[in-house]
Structure formats: C-alpha cells, structure tokens
C-alpha cells in the first residue's frame, strides 16, 4: 500500500531510493523506473552482483563491461538512464552508461 510520501516501488530490489523532497524530475523518473522494474523483474542488475554495476576503484573492468552489455539488452535501459540523469547519479553503471558518459550526456543536453 502506498501512503503519502512513499515512492512507488521503493520496496522492489534494485530500485533507486529517493526522498520526496528531492528534485521532482528525479522522483518521477524513479517512480517510472520502479514501475518498469516491477513489470520486467527480475532484470540483470537485480540478480547479478552489485559489484558489476558498482565496481571497486582499481578493480577489473570485466564485470563493468559485462554489466554494460547486459544493460544493452535490458527492457528498462531507457527508464534507468532517465533516472540516472535526473537524479545526477555519479557512481556506477546506470542505463548502460558509465559516470563519465553520463557527465557528457548532461553537458550535451540543454
């Protein structure tokens, strides 16, 4: 049951967690991503190790590369990337993109 202030899908593993006071666009994007995850679950990021999407600094790039390839085939990639851009996610793989790629996308978007 959703109550005022709750974010739909907040209890779904692999969904982003935002507080209601955060940017409205990010909250909307998180709700959309949560709905997509509920529809298509489980998706790769929900069943593979977190370290694939949030690699340790200086670690092997193989898990990160595997995560990016899995994202390419994921049905929620667009919603995931939309959330990451709206919420200014600065770490991890989101929507098949690295933090550096998302920074470039933000700079290229008016």
GROMACS .gro file of N, CA and C in nm:
model
  330
    1UNK      N    1   0.084  -0.117   0.000
    1UNK     CA    2   0.000   0.000   0.000
    1UNK      C    3   0.089   0.124   0.000
    2UNK      N    4   0.056   0.221  -0.084
    2UNK     CA    5   0.132   0.345  -0.092
    2UNK      C    6   0.066   0.451  -0.005
    3UNK      N    7   0.145   0.518   0.075
    3UNK     CA    8   0.095   0.627   0.157
    3UNK      C    9   0.165   0.755   0.114
    4UNK      N   10   0.108   0.872   0.145
    4UNK     CA   11   0.173   0.996   0.105
    4UNK      C   12   0.318   0.999   0.151
    5UNK      N   13   0.405   1.036   0.058
    5UNK     CA   14   0.548   1.041   0.089
    5UNK      C   15   0.622   0.916   0.048
    6UNK      N   16   0.549   0.806   0.026
    6UNK     CA   17   0.613   0.684  -0.022
    6UNK      C   18   0.645   0.699  -0.170
    7UNK      N   19   0.744   0.628  -0.212
    7UNK     CA   20   0.780   0.625  -0.353
    7UNK      C   21   0.740   0.489  -0.406
    8UNK      N   22   0.655   0.485  -0.509
    8UNK     CA   23   0.614   0.356  -0.564
    8UNK      C   24   0.735   0.272  -0.601
    9UNK      N   25   0.731   0.146  -0.562
    9UNK     CA   26   0.838   0.054  -0.598
    9UNK      C   27   0.958   0.060  -0.506
   10UNK      N   28   0.952   0.140  -0.400
   10UNK     CA   29   1.067   0.156  -0.311
   10UNK      C   30   1.109   0.025  -0.246
   11UNK      N   31   1.016  -0.069  -0.236
   11UNK     CA   32   1.047  -0.196  -0.174
   11UNK      C   33   1.093  -0.301  -0.275
   12UNK      N   34   1.105  -0.264  -0.402
   12UNK     CA   35   1.148  -0.357  -0.506
   12UNK      C   36   1.300  -0.356  -0.513
   13UNK      N   37   1.365  -0.474  -0.497
   13UNK     CA   38   1.511  -0.477  -0.504
   13UNK      C   39   1.561  -0.419  -0.636
   14UNK      N   40   1.667  -0.342  -0.628
   14UNK     CA   41   1.727  -0.285  -0.747
   14UNK      C   42   1.667  -0.152  -0.788
   15UNK      N   43   1.568  -0.102  -0.711
   15UNK     CA   44   1.510   0.027  -0.746
   15UNK      C   45   1.582   0.137  -0.672
   16UNK      N   46   1.584   0.256  -0.729
   16UNK     CA   47   1.651   0.367  -0.662
   16UNK      C   48   1.570   0.413  -0.541
   17UNK      N   49   1.638   0.473  -0.448
   17UNK     CA   50   1.572   0.524  -0.327
   17UNK      C   51   1.592   0.674  -0.321
   18UNK      N   52   1.486   0.748  -0.332
   18UNK     CA   53   1.489   0.893  -0.325
   18UNK      C   54   1.396   0.940  -0.216
   19UNK      N   55   1.428   1.051  -0.156
   19UNK     CA   56   1.339   1.111  -0.059
   19UNK      C   57   1.245   1.207  -0.131
   20UNK      N   58   1.122   1.222  -0.082
   20UNK     CA   59   1.023   1.306  -0.151
   20UNK      C   60   1.068   1.449  -0.175
   21UNK      N   61   1.158   1.503  -0.093
   21UNK     CA   62   1.200   1.642  -0.111
   21UNK      C   63   1.301   1.658  -0.224
   22UNK      N   64   1.352   1.547  -0.277
   22UNK     CA   65   1.449   1.559  -0.385
   22UNK      C   66   1.382   1.607  -0.512
   23UNK      N   67   1.461   1.644  -0.610
   23UNK     CA   68   1.409   1.703  -0.732
   23UNK      C   69   1.290   1.626  -0.787
   24UNK      N   70   1.181   1.698  -0.817
   24UNK     CA   71   1.060   1.633  -0.869
   24UNK      C   72   1.086   1.548  -0.993
   25UNK      N   73   1.172   1.593  -1.083
   25UNK     CA   74   1.201   1.515  -1.203
   25UNK      C   75   1.266   1.382  -1.166
   26UNK      N   76   1.353   1.384  -1.067
   26UNK     CA   77   1.419   1.261  -1.024
   26UNK      C   78   1.319   1.167  -0.957
   27UNK      N   79   1.228   1.222  -0.877
   27UNK     CA   80   1.127   1.140  -0.812
   27UNK      C   81   1.035   1.076  -0.917
   28UNK      N   82   0.994   1.155  -1.017
   28UNK     CA   83   0.910   1.099  -1.124
   28UNK      C   84   0.986   0.990  -1.201
   29UNK      N   85   1.112   1.015  -1.231
   29UNK     CA   86   1.192   0.917  -1.305
   29UNK      C   87   1.211   0.790  -1.221
   30UNK      N   88   1.229   0.806  -1.090
   30UNK     CA   89   1.244   0.689  -1.002
   30UNK      C   90   1.115   0.608  -0.999
   31UNK      N   91   1.001   0.676  -0.993
   31UNK     CA   92   0.873   0.605  -0.992
   31UNK      C   93   0.851   0.531  -1.123
   32UNK      N   94   0.888   0.594  -1.234
   32UNK     CA   95   0.873   0.528  -1.365
   32UNK      C   96   0.966   0.407  -1.373
   33UNK      N   97   1.089   0.422  -1.327
   33UNK     CA   98   1.183   0.309  -1.328
   33UNK      C   99   1.131   0.197  -1.239
   34UNK      N  100   1.081   0.230  -1.121
   34UNK     CA  101   1.027   0.128  -1.031
   34UNK      C  102   0.912   0.052  -1.096
   35UNK      N  103   0.825   0.124  -1.166
   35UNK     CA  104   0.713   0.058  -1.234
   35UNK      C  105   0.764  -0.035  -1.344
   36UNK      N  106   0.864   0.010  -1.418
   36UNK     CA  107   0.922  -0.073  -1.523
   36UNK      C  108   0.988  -0.198  -1.463
   37UNK      N  109   1.057  -0.180  -1.352
   37UNK     CA  110   1.122  -0.293  -1.286
   37UNK      C  111   1.020  -0.394  -1.236
   38UNK      N  112   0.908  -0.346  -1.185
   38UNK     CA  113   0.803  -0.437  -1.140
   38UNK      C  114   0.747  -0.516  -1.258
   39UNK      N  115   0.735  -0.451  -1.373
   39UNK     CA  116   0.681  -0.516  -1.492
   39UNK      C  117   0.776  -0.622  -1.546
   40UNK      N  118   0.903  -0.589  -1.551
   40UNK     CA  119   1.000  -0.676  -1.618
   40UNK      C  120   1.089  -0.757  -1.525
   41UNK      N  121   1.071  -0.745  -1.395
   41UNK     CA  122   1.158  -0.813  -1.299
   41UNK      C  123   1.154  -0.964  -1.317
   42UNK      N  124   1.264  -1.029  -1.289
   42UNK     CA  125   1.391  -0.970  -1.250
   42UNK      C  126   1.473  -0.931  -1.373
   43UNK      N  127   1.542  -0.819  -1.362
   43UNK     CA  128   1.635  -0.777  -1.466
   43UNK      C  129   1.776  -0.801  -1.414
   44UNK      N  130   1.873  -0.793  -1.503
   44UNK     CA  131   2.010  -0.834  -1.472
   44UNK      C  132   2.066  -0.768  -1.346
   45UNK      N  133   2.043  -0.639  -1.328
   45UNK     CA  134   2.102  -0.570  -1.213
   45UNK      C  135   2.041  -0.615  -1.081
   46UNK      N  136   1.926  -0.680  -1.087
   46UNK     CA  137   1.863  -0.728  -0.965
   46UNK      C  138   1.912  -0.866  -0.924
   47UNK      N  139   1.976  -0.938  -1.016
   47UNK     CA  140   2.015  -1.075  -0.986
   47UNK      C  141   2.166  -1.100  -0.997
   48UNK      N  142   2.239  -1.005  -1.049
   48UNK     CA  143   2.385  -1.018  -1.058
   48UNK      C  144   2.448  -0.942  -0.941
   49UNK      N  145   2.575  -0.969  -0.914
   49UNK     CA  146   2.641  -0.900  -0.802
   49UNK      C  147   2.644  -0.748  -0.820
   50UNK      N  148   2.622  -0.676  -0.711
   50UNK     CA  149   2.627  -0.529  -0.714
   50UNK      C  150   2.760  -0.477  -0.767
   51UNK      N  151   2.867  -0.554  -0.743
   51UNK     CA  152   2.999  -0.508  -0.786
   51UNK      C  153   3.012  -0.499  -0.938
   52UNK      N  154   2.921  -0.562  -1.012
   52UNK     CA  155   2.923  -0.546  -1.158
   52UNK      C  156   2.882  -0.405  -1.194
   53UNK      N  157   2.785  -0.350  -1.123
   53UNK     CA  158   2.733  -0.216  -1.153
   53UNK      C  159   2.804  -0.106  -1.074
   54UNK      N  160   2.864  -0.145  -0.963
   54UNK     CA  161   2.937  -0.050  -0.879
   54UNK      C  162   3.075  -0.109  -0.850
   55UNK      N  163   3.162  -0.111  -0.953
   55UNK     CA  164   3.293  -0.175  -0.937
   55UNK      C  165   3.383  -0.099  -0.840
   56UNK      N  166   3.472  -0.174  -0.778
   56UNK     CA  167   3.568  -0.112  -0.688
   56UNK      C  168   3.672  -0.039  -0.769
   57UNK      N  169   3.716   0.072  -0.718
   57UNK     CA  170   3.818   0.152  -0.785
   57UNK      C  171   3.946   0.068  -0.799
   58UNK      N  172   3.999   0.064  -0.919
   58UNK     CA  173   4.122  -0.011  -0.943
   58UNK      C  174   4.100  -0.159  -0.968
   59UNK      N  175   3.975  -0.205  -0.963
   59UNK     CA  176   3.947  -0.346  -0.987
   59UNK      C  177   3.939  -0.377  -1.135
   60UNK      N  178   3.911  -0.500  -1.165
   60UNK     CA  179   3.898  -0.544  -1.303
   60UNK      C  180   3.782  -0.473  -1.372
   61UNK      N  181   3.801  -0.443  -1.500
   61UNK     CA  182   3.694  -0.378  -1.576
   61UNK      C  183   3.600  -0.480  -1.639
   62UNK      N  184   3.632  -0.609  -1.628
   62UNK     CA  185   3.548  -0.712  -1.690
   62UNK      C  186   3.404  -0.712  -1.638
   63UNK      N  187   3.381  -0.707  -1.506
   63UNK     CA  188   3.241  -0.704  -1.459
   63UNK      C  189   3.166  -0.581  -1.510
   64UNK      N  190   3.232  -0.466  -1.513
   64UNK     CA  191   3.168  -0.344  -1.561
   64UNK      C  192   3.132  -0.358  -1.709
   65UNK      N  193   3.221  -0.415  -1.787
   65UNK     CA  194   3.193  -0.437  -1.929
   65UNK      C  195   3.076  -0.533  -1.946
   66UNK      N  196   3.073  -0.638  -1.864
   66UNK     CA  197   2.961  -0.733  -1.870
   66UNK      C  198   2.830  -0.664  -1.833
   67UNK      N  199   2.833  -0.577  -1.733
   67UNK     CA  200   2.713  -0.505  -1.692
   67UNK      C  201   2.662  -0.417  -1.805
   68UNK      N  202   2.750  -0.347  -1.872
   68UNK     CA  203   2.711  -0.259  -1.982
   68UNK      C  204   2.647  -0.341  -2.094
   69UNK      N  205   2.703  -0.457  -2.124
   69UNK     CA  206   2.644  -0.543  -2.228
   69UNK      C  207   2.507  -0.596  -2.185
   70UNK      N  208   2.491  -0.631  -2.059
   70UNK     CA  209   2.360  -0.676  -2.010
   70UNK      C  210   2.258  -0.563  -2.017
   71UNK      N  211   2.300  -0.443  -1.986
   71UNK     CA  212   2.209  -0.328  -1.994
   71UNK      C  213   2.159  -0.307  -2.137
   72UNK      N  214   2.243  -0.334  -2.234
   72UNK     CA  215   2.205  -0.312  -2.374
   72UNK      C  216   2.084  -0.395  -2.413
   73UNK      N  217   2.067  -0.510  -2.348
   73UNK     CA  218   1.954  -0.598  -2.381
   73UNK      C  219   1.839  -0.585  -2.280
   74UNK      N  220   1.853  -0.496  -2.184
   74UNK     CA  221   1.754  -0.484  -2.077
   74UNK      C  222   1.633  -0.403  -2.122
   75UNK      N  223   1.512  -0.446  -2.085
   75UNK     CA  224   1.391  -0.373  -2.125
   75UNK      C  225   1.370  -0.241  -2.049
   76UNK      N  226   1.447  -0.216  -1.944
   76UNK     CA  227   1.429  -0.092  -1.869
   76UNK      C  228   1.546   0.005  -1.885
   77UNK      N  229   1.631  -0.018  -1.983
   77UNK     CA  230   1.751   0.066  -2.001
   77UNK      C  231   1.717   0.214  -2.012
   78UNK      N  232   1.618   0.249  -2.091
   78UNK     CA  233   1.585   0.390  -2.110
   78UNK      C  234   1.536   0.452  -1.980
   79UNK      N  235   1.448   0.384  -1.908
   79UNK     CA  236   1.398   0.436  -1.781
   79UNK      C  237   1.511   0.448  -1.679
   80UNK      N  238   1.603   0.353  -1.681
   80UNK     CA  239   1.717   0.354  -1.590
   80UNK      C  240   1.808   0.474  -1.619
   81UNK      N  241   1.838   0.496  -1.745
   81UNK     CA  242   1.922   0.609  -1.782
   81UNK      C  243   1.852   0.741  -1.751
   82UNK      N  244   1.723   0.749  -1.779
   82UNK     CA  245   1.647   0.871  -1.748
   82UNK      C  246   1.657   0.903  -1.599
   83UNK      N  247   1.641   0.799  -1.515
   83UNK     CA  248   1.653   0.819  -1.371
   83UNK      C  249   1.794   0.868  -1.335
   84UNK      N  250   1.895   0.801  -1.387
   84UNK     CA  251   2.034   0.836  -1.352
   84UNK      C  252   2.066   0.980  -1.388
   85UNK      N  253   2.017   1.025  -1.502
   85UNK     CA  254   2.041   1.163  -1.543
   85UNK      C  255   1.963   1.261  -1.456
   86UNK      N  256   1.837   1.230  -1.428
   86UNK     CA  257   1.754   1.319  -1.347
   86UNK      C  258   1.804   1.328  -1.203
   87UNK      N  259   1.852   1.216  -1.150
   87UNK     CA  260   1.898   1.211  -1.011
   87UNK      C  261   2.046   1.245  -0.996
   88UNK      N  262   2.112   1.270  -1.109
   88UNK     CA  263   2.254   1.303  -1.109
   88UNK      C  264   2.337   1.195  -1.041
   89UNK      N  265   2.308   1.069  -1.078
   89UNK     CA  266   2.385   0.956  -1.025
   89UNK      C  267   2.529   0.968  -1.074
   90UNK      N  268   2.622   0.973  -0.982
   90UNK     CA  269   2.762   0.994  -1.018
   90UNK      C  270   2.848   0.870  -1.003
   91UNK      N  271   2.787   0.760  -0.963
   91UNK     CA  272   2.862   0.637  -0.944
   91UNK      C  273   2.788   0.522  -1.010
   92UNK      N  274   2.861   0.424  -1.055
   92UNK     CA  275   2.802   0.301  -1.106
   92UNK      C  276   2.754   0.307  -1.249
   93UNK      N  277   2.710   0.191  -1.295
   93UNK     CA  278   2.655   0.175  -1.429
   93UNK      C  279   2.505   0.191  -1.418
   94UNK      N  280   2.449   0.283  -1.494
   94UNK     CA  281   2.305   0.308  -1.498
   94UNK      C  282   2.265   0.319  -1.643
   95UNK      N  283   2.167   0.242  -1.684
   95UNK     CA  284   2.120   0.250  -1.822
   95UNK      C  285   2.229   0.222  -1.923
   96UNK      N  286   2.323   0.138  -1.886
   96UNK     CA  287   2.432   0.102  -1.977
   96UNK      C  288   2.537   0.209  -1.994
   97UNK      N  289   2.541   0.306  -1.904
   97UNK     CA  290   2.639   0.414  -1.915
   97UNK      C  291   2.727   0.423  -1.791
   98UNK      N  292   2.847   0.471  -1.812
   98UNK     CA  293   2.940   0.496  -1.703
   98UNK      C  294   2.918   0.637  -1.650
   99UNK      N  295   2.973   0.669  -1.533
   99UNK     CA  296   2.962   0.806  -1.483
   99UNK      C  297   3.017   0.909  -1.583
  100UNK      N  298   3.127   0.878  -1.647
  100UNK     CA  299   3.186   0.971  -1.745
  100UNK      C  300   3.092   0.993  -1.862
  101UNK      N  301   3.031   0.887  -1.910
  101UNK     CA  302   2.936   0.900  -2.021
  101UNK      C  303   2.815   0.984  -1.981
  102UNK      N  304   2.767   0.966  -1.858
  102UNK     CA  305   2.651   1.045  -1.813
  102UNK      C  306   2.688   1.192  -1.797
  103UNK      N  307   2.809   1.220  -1.753
  103UNK     CA  308   2.854   1.359  -1.744
  103UNK      C  309   2.853   1.423  -1.881
  104UNK      N  310   2.901   1.351  -1.981
  104UNK     CA  311   2.900   1.402  -2.119
  104UNK      C  312   2.757   1.424  -2.167
  105UNK      N  313   2.668   1.330  -2.138
  105UNK     CA  314   2.528   1.346  -2.178
  105UNK      C  315   2.465   1.469  -2.113
  106UNK      N  316   2.495   1.492  -1.985
  106UNK     CA  317   2.441   1.609  -1.915
  106UNK      C  318   2.491   1.738  -1.979
  107UNK      N  319   2.618   1.741  -2.016
  107UNK     CA  320   2.676   1.861  -2.077
  107UNK      C  321   2.616   1.887  -2.216
  108UNK      N  322   2.583   1.778  -2.287
  108UNK     CA  323   2.530   1.790  -2.422
  108UNK      C  324   2.380   1.818  -2.425
  109UNK      N  325   2.314   1.808  -2.310
  109UNK     CA  326   2.170   1.829  -2.303
  109UNK      C  327   2.143   1.969  -2.250
  110UNK      N  328   2.067   2.049  -2.327
  110UNK     CA  329   2.040   2.186  -2.281
  110UNK      C  330   1.952   2.189  -2.158
   0.00000   0.00000   0.00000
